[in-house]
XYZ file of C-alpha atoms in Angstrom:
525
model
C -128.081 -11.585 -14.746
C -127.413 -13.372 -17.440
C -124.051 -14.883 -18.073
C -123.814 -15.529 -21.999
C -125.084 -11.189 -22.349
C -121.994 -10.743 -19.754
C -119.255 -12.828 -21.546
C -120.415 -10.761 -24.702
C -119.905 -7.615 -22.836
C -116.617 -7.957 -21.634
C -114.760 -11.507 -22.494
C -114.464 -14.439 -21.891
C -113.427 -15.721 -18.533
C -110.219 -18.163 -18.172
C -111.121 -21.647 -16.704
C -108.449 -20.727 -13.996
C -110.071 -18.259 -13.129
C -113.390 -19.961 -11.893
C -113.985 -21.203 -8.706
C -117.151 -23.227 -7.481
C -117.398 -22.234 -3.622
C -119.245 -23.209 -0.469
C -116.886 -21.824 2.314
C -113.920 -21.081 0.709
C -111.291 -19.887 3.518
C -107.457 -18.318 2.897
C -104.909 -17.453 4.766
C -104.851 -14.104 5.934
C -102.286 -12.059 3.471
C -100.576 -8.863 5.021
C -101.018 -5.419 3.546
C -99.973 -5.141 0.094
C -99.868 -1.493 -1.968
C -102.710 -0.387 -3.423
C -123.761 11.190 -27.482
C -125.716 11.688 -29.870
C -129.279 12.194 -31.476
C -129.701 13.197 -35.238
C -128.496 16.530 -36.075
C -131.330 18.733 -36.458
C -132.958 19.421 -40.006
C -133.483 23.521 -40.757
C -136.939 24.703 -41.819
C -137.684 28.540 -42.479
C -140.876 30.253 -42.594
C -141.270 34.046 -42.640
C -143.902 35.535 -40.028
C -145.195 38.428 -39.547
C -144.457 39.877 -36.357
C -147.854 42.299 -35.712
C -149.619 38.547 -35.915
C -147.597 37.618 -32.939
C -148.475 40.627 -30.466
C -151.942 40.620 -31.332
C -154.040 40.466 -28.413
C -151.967 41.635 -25.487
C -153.549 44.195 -23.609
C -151.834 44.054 -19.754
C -148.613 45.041 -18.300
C -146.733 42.837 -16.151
C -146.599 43.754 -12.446
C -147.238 43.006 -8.640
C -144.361 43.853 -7.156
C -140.676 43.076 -7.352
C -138.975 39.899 -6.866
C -140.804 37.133 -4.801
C -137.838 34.099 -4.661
C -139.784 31.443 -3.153
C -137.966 28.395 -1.805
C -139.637 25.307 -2.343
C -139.442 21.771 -1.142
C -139.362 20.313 -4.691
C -138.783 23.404 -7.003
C -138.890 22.329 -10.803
C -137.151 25.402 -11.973
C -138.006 28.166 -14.845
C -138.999 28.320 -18.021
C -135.631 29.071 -19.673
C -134.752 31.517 -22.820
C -133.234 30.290 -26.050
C -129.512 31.108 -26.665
C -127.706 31.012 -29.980
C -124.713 28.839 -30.072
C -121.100 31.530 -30.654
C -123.156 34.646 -30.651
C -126.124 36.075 -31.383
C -124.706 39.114 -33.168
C -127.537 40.280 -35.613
C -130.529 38.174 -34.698
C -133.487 40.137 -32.353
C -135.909 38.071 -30.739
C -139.622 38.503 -29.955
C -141.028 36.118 -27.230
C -144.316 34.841 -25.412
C -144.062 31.767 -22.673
C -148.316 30.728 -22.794
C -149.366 28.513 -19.790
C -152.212 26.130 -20.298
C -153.780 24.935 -17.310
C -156.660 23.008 -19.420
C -155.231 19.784 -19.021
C -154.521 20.309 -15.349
C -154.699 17.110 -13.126
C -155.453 17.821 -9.624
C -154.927 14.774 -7.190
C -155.890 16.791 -3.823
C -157.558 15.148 -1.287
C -159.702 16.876 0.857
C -160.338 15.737 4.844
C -161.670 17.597 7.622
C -159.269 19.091 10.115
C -159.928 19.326 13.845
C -161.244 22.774 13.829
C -163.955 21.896 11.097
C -162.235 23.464 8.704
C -161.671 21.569 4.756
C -157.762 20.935 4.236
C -156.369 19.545 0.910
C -153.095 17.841 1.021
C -151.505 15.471 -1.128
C -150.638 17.317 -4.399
C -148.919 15.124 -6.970
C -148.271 15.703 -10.890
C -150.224 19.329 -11.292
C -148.784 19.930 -15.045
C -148.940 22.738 -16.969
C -148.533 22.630 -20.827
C -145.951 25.327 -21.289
C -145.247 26.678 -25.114
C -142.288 28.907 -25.406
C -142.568 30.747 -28.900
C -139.873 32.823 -30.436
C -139.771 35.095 -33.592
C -136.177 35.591 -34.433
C -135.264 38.566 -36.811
C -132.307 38.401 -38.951
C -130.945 42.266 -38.627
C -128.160 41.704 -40.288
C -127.203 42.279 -44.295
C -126.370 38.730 -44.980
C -128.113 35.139 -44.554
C -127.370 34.025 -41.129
C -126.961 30.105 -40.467
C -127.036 29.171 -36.607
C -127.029 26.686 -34.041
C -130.015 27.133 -31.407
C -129.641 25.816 -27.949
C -133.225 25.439 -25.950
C -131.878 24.889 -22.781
C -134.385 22.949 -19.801
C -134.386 21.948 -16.636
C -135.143 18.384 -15.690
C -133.253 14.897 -15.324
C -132.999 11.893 -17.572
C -135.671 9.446 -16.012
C -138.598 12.572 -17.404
C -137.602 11.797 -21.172
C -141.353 11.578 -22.283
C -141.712 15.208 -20.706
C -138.742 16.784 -22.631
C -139.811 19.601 -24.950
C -140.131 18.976 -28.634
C -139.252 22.236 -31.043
C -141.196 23.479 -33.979
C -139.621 25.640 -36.446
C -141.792 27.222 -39.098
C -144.027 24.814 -37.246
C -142.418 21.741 -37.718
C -141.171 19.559 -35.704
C -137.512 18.751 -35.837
C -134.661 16.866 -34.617
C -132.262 17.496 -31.570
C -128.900 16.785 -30.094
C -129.355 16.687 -26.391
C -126.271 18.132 -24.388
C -126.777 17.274 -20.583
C -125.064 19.299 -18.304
C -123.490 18.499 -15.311
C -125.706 17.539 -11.802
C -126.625 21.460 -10.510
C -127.490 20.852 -7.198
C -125.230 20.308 -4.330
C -124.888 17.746 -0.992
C -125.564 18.421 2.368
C -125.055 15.946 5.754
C -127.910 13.547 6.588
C -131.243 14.859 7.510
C -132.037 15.877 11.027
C -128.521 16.097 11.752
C -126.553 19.791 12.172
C -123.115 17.709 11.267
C -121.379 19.186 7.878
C -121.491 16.433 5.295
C -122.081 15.284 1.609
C -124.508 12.219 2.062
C -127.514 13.421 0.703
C -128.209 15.522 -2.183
C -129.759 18.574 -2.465
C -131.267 19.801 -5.410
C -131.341 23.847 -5.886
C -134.858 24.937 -4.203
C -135.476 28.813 -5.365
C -134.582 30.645 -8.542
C -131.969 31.873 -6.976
C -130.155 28.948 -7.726
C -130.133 29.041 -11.429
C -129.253 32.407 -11.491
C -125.957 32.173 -9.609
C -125.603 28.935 -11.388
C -126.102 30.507 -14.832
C -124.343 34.108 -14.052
C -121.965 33.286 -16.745
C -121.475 30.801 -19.351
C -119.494 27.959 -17.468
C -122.481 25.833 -16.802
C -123.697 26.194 -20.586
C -120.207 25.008 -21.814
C -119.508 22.072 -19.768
C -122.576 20.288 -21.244
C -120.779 20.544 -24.522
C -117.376 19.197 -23.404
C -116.209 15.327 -23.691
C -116.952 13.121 -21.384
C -114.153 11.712 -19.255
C -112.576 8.292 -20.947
C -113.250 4.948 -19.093
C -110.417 2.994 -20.378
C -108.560 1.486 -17.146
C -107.945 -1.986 -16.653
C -109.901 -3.395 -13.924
C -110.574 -6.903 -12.172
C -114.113 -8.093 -12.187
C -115.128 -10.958 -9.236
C -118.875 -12.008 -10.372
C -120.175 -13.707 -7.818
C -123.135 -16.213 -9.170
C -124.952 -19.392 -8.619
C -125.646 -19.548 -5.185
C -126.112 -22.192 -2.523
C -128.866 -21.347 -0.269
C -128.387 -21.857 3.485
C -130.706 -25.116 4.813
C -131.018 -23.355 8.025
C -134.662 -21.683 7.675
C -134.106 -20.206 10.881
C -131.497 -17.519 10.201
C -133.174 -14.057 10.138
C -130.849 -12.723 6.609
C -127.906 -15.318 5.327
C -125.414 -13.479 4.233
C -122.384 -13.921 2.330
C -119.181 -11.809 2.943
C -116.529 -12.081 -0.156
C -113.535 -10.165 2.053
C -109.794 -9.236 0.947
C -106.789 -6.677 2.132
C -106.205 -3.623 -0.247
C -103.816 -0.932 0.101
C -106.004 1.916 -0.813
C -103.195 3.767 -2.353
C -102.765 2.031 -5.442
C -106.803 0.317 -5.818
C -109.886 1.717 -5.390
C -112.854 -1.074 -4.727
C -116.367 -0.481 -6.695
C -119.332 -2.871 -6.302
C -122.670 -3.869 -8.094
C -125.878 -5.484 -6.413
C -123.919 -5.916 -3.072
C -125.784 -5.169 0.007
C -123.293 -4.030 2.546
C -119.636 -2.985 2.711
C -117.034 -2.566 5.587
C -113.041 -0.985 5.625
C -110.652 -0.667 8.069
C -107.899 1.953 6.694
C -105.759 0.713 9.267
C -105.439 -2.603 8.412
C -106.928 -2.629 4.809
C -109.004 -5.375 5.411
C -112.027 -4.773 3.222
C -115.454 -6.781 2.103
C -118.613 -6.965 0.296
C -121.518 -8.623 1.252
C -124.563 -10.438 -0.366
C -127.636 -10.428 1.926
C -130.964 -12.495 1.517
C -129.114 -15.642 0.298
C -131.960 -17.731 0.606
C -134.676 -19.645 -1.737
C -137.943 -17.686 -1.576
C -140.124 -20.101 -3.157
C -143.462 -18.186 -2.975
C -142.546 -15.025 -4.874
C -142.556 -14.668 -8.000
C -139.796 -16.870 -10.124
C -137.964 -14.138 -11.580
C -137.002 -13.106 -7.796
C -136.529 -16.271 -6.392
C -132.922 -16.441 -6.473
C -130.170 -13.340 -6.039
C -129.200 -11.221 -8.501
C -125.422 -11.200 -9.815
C -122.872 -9.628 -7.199
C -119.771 -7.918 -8.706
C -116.665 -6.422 -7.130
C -114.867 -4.249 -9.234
C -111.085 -3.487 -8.688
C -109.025 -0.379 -10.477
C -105.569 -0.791 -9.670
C -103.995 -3.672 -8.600
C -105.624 -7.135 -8.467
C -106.395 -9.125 -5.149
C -103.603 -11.898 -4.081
C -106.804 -13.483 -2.652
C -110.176 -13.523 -1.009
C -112.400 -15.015 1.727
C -115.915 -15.899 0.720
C -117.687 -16.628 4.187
C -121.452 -17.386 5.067
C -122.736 -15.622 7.868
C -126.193 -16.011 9.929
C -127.401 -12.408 9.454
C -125.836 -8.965 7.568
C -123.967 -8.516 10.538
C -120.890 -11.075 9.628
C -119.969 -11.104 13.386
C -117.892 -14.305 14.437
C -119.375 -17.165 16.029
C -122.501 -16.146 13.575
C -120.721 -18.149 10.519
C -122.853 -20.846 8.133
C -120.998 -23.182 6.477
C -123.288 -24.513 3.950
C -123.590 -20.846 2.138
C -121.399 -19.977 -0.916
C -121.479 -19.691 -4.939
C -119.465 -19.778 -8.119
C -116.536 -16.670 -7.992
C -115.321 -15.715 -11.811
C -112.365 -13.257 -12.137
C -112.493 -11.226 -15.549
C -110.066 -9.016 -16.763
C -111.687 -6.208 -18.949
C -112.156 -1.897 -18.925
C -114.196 -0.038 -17.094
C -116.178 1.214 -19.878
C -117.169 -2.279 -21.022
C -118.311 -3.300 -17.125
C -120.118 -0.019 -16.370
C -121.722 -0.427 -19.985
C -123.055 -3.606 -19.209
C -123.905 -2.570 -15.538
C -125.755 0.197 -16.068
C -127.927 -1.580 -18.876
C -129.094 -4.010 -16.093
C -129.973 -1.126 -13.734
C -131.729 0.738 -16.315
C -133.441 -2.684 -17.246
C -134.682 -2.695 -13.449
C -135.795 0.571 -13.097
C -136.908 1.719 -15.883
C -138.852 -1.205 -17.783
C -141.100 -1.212 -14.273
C -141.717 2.245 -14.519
C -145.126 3.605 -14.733
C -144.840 6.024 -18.044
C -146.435 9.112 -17.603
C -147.881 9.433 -21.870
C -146.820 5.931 -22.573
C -147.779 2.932 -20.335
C -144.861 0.950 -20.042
C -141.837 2.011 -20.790
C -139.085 0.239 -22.216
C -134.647 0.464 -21.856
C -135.158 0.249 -25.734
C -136.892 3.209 -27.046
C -135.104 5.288 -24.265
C -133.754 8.257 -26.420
C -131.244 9.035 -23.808
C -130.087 6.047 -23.129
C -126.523 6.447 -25.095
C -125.715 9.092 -22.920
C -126.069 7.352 -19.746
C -122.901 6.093 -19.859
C -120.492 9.087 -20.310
C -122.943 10.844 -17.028
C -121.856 7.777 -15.181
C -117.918 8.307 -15.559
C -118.534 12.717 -15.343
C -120.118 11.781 -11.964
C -117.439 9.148 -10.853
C -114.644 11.777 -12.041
C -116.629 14.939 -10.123
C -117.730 13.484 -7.129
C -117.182 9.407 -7.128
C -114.545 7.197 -6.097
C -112.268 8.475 -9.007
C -112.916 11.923 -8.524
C -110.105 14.565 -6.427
C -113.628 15.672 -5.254
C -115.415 12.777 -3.775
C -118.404 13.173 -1.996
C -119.470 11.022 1.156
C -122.527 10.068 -0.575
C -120.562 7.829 -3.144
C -117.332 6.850 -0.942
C -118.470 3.160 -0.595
C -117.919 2.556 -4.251
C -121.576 1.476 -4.890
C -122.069 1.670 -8.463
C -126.046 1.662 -8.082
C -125.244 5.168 -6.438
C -123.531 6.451 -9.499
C -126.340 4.763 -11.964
C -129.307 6.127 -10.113
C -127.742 9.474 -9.401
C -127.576 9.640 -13.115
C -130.741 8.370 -13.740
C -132.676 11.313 -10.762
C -130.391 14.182 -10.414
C -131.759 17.799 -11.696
C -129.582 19.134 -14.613
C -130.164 21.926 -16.682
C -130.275 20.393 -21.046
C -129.580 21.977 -23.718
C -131.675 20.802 -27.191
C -129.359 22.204 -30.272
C -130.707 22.587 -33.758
C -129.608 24.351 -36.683
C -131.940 27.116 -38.549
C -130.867 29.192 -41.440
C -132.680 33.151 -41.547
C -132.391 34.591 -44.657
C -130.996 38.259 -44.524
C -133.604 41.125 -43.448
C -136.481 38.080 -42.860
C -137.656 36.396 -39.717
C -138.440 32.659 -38.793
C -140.481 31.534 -35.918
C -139.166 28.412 -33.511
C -141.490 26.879 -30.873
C -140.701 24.744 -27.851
C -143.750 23.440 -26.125
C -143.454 20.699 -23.032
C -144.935 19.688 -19.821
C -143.924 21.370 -16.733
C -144.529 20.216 -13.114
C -145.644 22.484 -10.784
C -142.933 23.734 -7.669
C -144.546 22.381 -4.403
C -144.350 22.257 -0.549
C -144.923 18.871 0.688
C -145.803 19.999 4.543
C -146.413 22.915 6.141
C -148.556 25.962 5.712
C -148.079 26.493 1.701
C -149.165 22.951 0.736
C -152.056 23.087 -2.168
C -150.060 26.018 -3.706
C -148.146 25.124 -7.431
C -145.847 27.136 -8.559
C -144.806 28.009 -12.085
C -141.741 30.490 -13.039
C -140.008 32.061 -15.606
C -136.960 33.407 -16.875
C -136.904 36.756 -18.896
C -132.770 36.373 -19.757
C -131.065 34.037 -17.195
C -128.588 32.477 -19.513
C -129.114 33.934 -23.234
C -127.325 35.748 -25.551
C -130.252 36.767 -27.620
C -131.513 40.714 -27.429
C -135.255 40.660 -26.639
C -136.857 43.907 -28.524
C -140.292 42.636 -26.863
C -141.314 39.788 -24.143
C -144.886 38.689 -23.049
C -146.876 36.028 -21.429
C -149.883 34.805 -21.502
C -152.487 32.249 -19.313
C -154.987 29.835 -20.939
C -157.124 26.876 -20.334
C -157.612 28.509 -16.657
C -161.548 27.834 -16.110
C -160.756 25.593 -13.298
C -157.759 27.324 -11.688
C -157.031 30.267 -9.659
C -154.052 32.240 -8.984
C -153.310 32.895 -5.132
C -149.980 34.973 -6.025
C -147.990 36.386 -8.854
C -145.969 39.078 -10.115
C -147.122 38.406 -13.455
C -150.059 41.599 -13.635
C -152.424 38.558 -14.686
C -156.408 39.258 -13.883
C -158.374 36.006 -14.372
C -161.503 37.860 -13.541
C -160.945 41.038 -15.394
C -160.035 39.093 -18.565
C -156.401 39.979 -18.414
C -154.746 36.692 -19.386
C -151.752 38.102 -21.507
C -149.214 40.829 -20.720
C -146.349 42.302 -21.750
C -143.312 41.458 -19.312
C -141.062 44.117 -18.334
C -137.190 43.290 -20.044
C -135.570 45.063 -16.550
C -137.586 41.793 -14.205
C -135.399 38.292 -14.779
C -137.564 36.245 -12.996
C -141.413 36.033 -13.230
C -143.652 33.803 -11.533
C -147.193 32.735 -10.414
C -148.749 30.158 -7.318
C -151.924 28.431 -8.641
C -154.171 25.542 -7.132
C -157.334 24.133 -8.416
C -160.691 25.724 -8.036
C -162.614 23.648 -5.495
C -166.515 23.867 -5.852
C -168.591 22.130 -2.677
């Protein structure tokens, strides 16, 4: 990290408060007590709405409700909602899938039996457009906020949709809400718990999740404030152990809170321990060691930081140890660094925080339309921030809530949670429909397909709809329709489409919430 960016961030550092350490030892102390994009521009065109049927000649069908639960389960295509009330406005809709750009990275081997087996589906995308013709019923000019609400996280930015209306493309304010999914206890264990996450895996999900209008209005409210003093020990500049030997040197900086009246966060610290008992607690920085054959930007250790909200420490230990273990009679004395104590807010040291994690993660990430992507064009970055202190609030350290999964105060939790975790967004834009007239709005984005990574239903993709889930608007006519399907097939549906019989749009029935479709490639030997 570098230093100068970090005195910018948050302050300067007193000279009393620096210390240059190899070993540095105390006495042991007893207990003491513890967003926002460019408002959208309007454009109106009037359509006519006979040019927007034309061409459908099935009915939707196959059955009722088929919920599949999938291993990694994208979610629907969701309707548009009009921001306080629809009261007025009719809507005509089609959702078209187009499979013509469809990537299929199968790989085919021969099983046991003979038989051809293709496993190891990644990235099968449809190109989804979601049109709407919204009619203005009422007597007098109608101006309105639109909310396209879809389901994805904020590390897929590039896949977000982009809206038309009158077909151009406009502006957005993205309104995130809140992580949807829930935790469960660590895999292949039966014991309760809220370690892992687990994202919502059938459209069952969404609809209890969206049965009323909660979910849509806590994306819109303020984030919580991160205005608390805290205590900042940067630990930097470290001296490498000369002992090649030692398997992982490790350095444990170690204190006594009273939990009660400070809660302990960390960044880029490796390992933690606390005794509640005795409130002895530490933080540890593994792989303290010159590495002179990678490369140079990873030859030393990154920045460690311990983060205190409440009260500060009387005073620490910062002791070398042989291996991430930090038993006794394992101690190195020739391992320590630099310790500087800040005083600053919580904002200002998650701010700068979760700029370096985004700076690791997401300028070495592969862009899907892009190449390389970059921290700086990120068009969500700004709201990474407020996410971080809604999570810490819900479910971190802060939180009445908290879950397992975050109790050892590991920032890098909160920041990557943030940056992976499924959440429904809401794109808002304002339109204007003249009285009596119509205007058409379009929303057109990449979707992933829902997969099984093991067992029998491998090589199937799913792709889903909502007909309602979620909107206020009155539908007077839905359809959908299939294209660019030369090279796919469909194995099951419900949506009444016949590839063969040239039925590739149909009109959906408005009493069926939930439509959907399994797909895989066409394979010719």
């Amino acid at each position: 990290m570098r230093s100068e960016e970090l005195l910018d961030a948050i302050g300067d550092a007193k000279d009393e408060y620096v210390r240059d350490v190899r070993t540095a030892k105390v006495p042991r102390i007893p207990r003491w007590t513890k967003w926002t994009s460019a408002i959208a521009a309007c454009l109106v065109l009037v359509f006519g709405i006979s040019l927007f049927l034309d061409g459908f000649g099935g009915n939707a069908g196959g059955g009722g409700d088929n919920d599949l639960d999938y291993m990694y389960y994208v979610g629907p295509v969701l309707p548009m909602s009009v921001q306080d009330g629809a009261s007025g406005i009719t809507a005509i809709r089609n959702v078209d899938f187009d499979f013509s750009g469809y990537i299929d990275y199968q790989t085919a081997y021969e099983s046991s039996t003979g038989e051809t087996i293709y496993r190891d589906r990644y990235d099968c995308e449809a190109f989804v457009t979601d049109s709407y013709i919204l009619q203005n019923e009422s007597g007098e000019e109608r101006n309105v906020t639109l909310l396209y609400p879809f389901i994805g996280d904020m590390s897929q930015w590039e896949k977000y949709p982009s809206i038309k209306v009158g077909g151009e493309e406009i502006e957005t304010t993205m309104h995130p809400g809140p992580y949807c999914g829930g935790f469960e206890g660590a895999w292949g264990s039966n014991k309760p718990g809220t370690v892992n996450i687990r994202e919502l895996t059938s459209f069952d999900g969404y609809r209890e999740l969206l049965s009323t209008d909660a979910y849509m209005k806590s994306a819109f409210d303020s984030f919580p404030e991160l205005d608390q003093k805290v205590y900042v020990y940067r630990l930097h500049d470290f001296i490498y152990s000369e002992t090649t030997e030692d398997v992982n040197p490790t350095l444990s900086f170690s204190f006594y809170i009273d939990s009660e009246k400070t809660t302990v966060m960390s960044y880029s610290m490796n390992g933690s321990s606390w005794n509640e008992e005795t409130g002895y607690c530490s933080r540890r920085k593994s792989s303290i060691e010159y590495r002179p054959n990678v490369a140079p930007e990873r030859q030393h250790p990154d920045d460690g930081f311990i983060i205190l909200l409440g009260e500060d420490l009387n005073d620490y230990t910062l002791q070398g140890y042989k291996d991430g273990g930090c038993d006794k009679g394992e101690e190195l004395n020739d391992l320590g660094c630099t310790v500087t104590r800040y005083e600053t807010t919580l904002r200002q040291i998650m701010d700068y925080l979760q700029d370096d994690f985004l700076d690791e993660t997401v300028r070495t990430q592969d862009s899907v339309l892009t190449g390389k992507v970059s921290v700086d064009n990120m068009p969500v970055k700004d709201l990474y921030l407020g996410l971080a202190a809604e999570l810490l609030y819900s479910y971190g350290m802060i939180g009445d809530t908290p879950m397992e999964r975050y109790d050892s105060g590991m920032l890098e939790d909160i920041f990557s949670s943030v940056h992976h975790n499924g959440r429904i967004i809401y794109l808002s834009f304002h339109v204007t429909i003249p009285a009596g007239e119509c205007v058409k709005v379009e929303a057109t984005m990449l979707k992933d397909a829902s997969i099984d990574y093991i067992g029998d239903d491998v090589g199937k993709d799913g792709y889903d709809m909502a007909t309602t889930l979620g909107s206020n608007l009155t539908f007077t006519e839905q359809t959908a329709s299939i294209s660019g399907y030369d090279e796919i097939e469909i194995i099951s549906q419900n949506f009444g489409f016949d590839l063969p019989g040239g039925i590739t749009e149909v009109v959906l029935d408005p009493n069926q919430d939930h439509y959907w479709m399994e797909i895989q490639k066409v394979h010719i030997d």
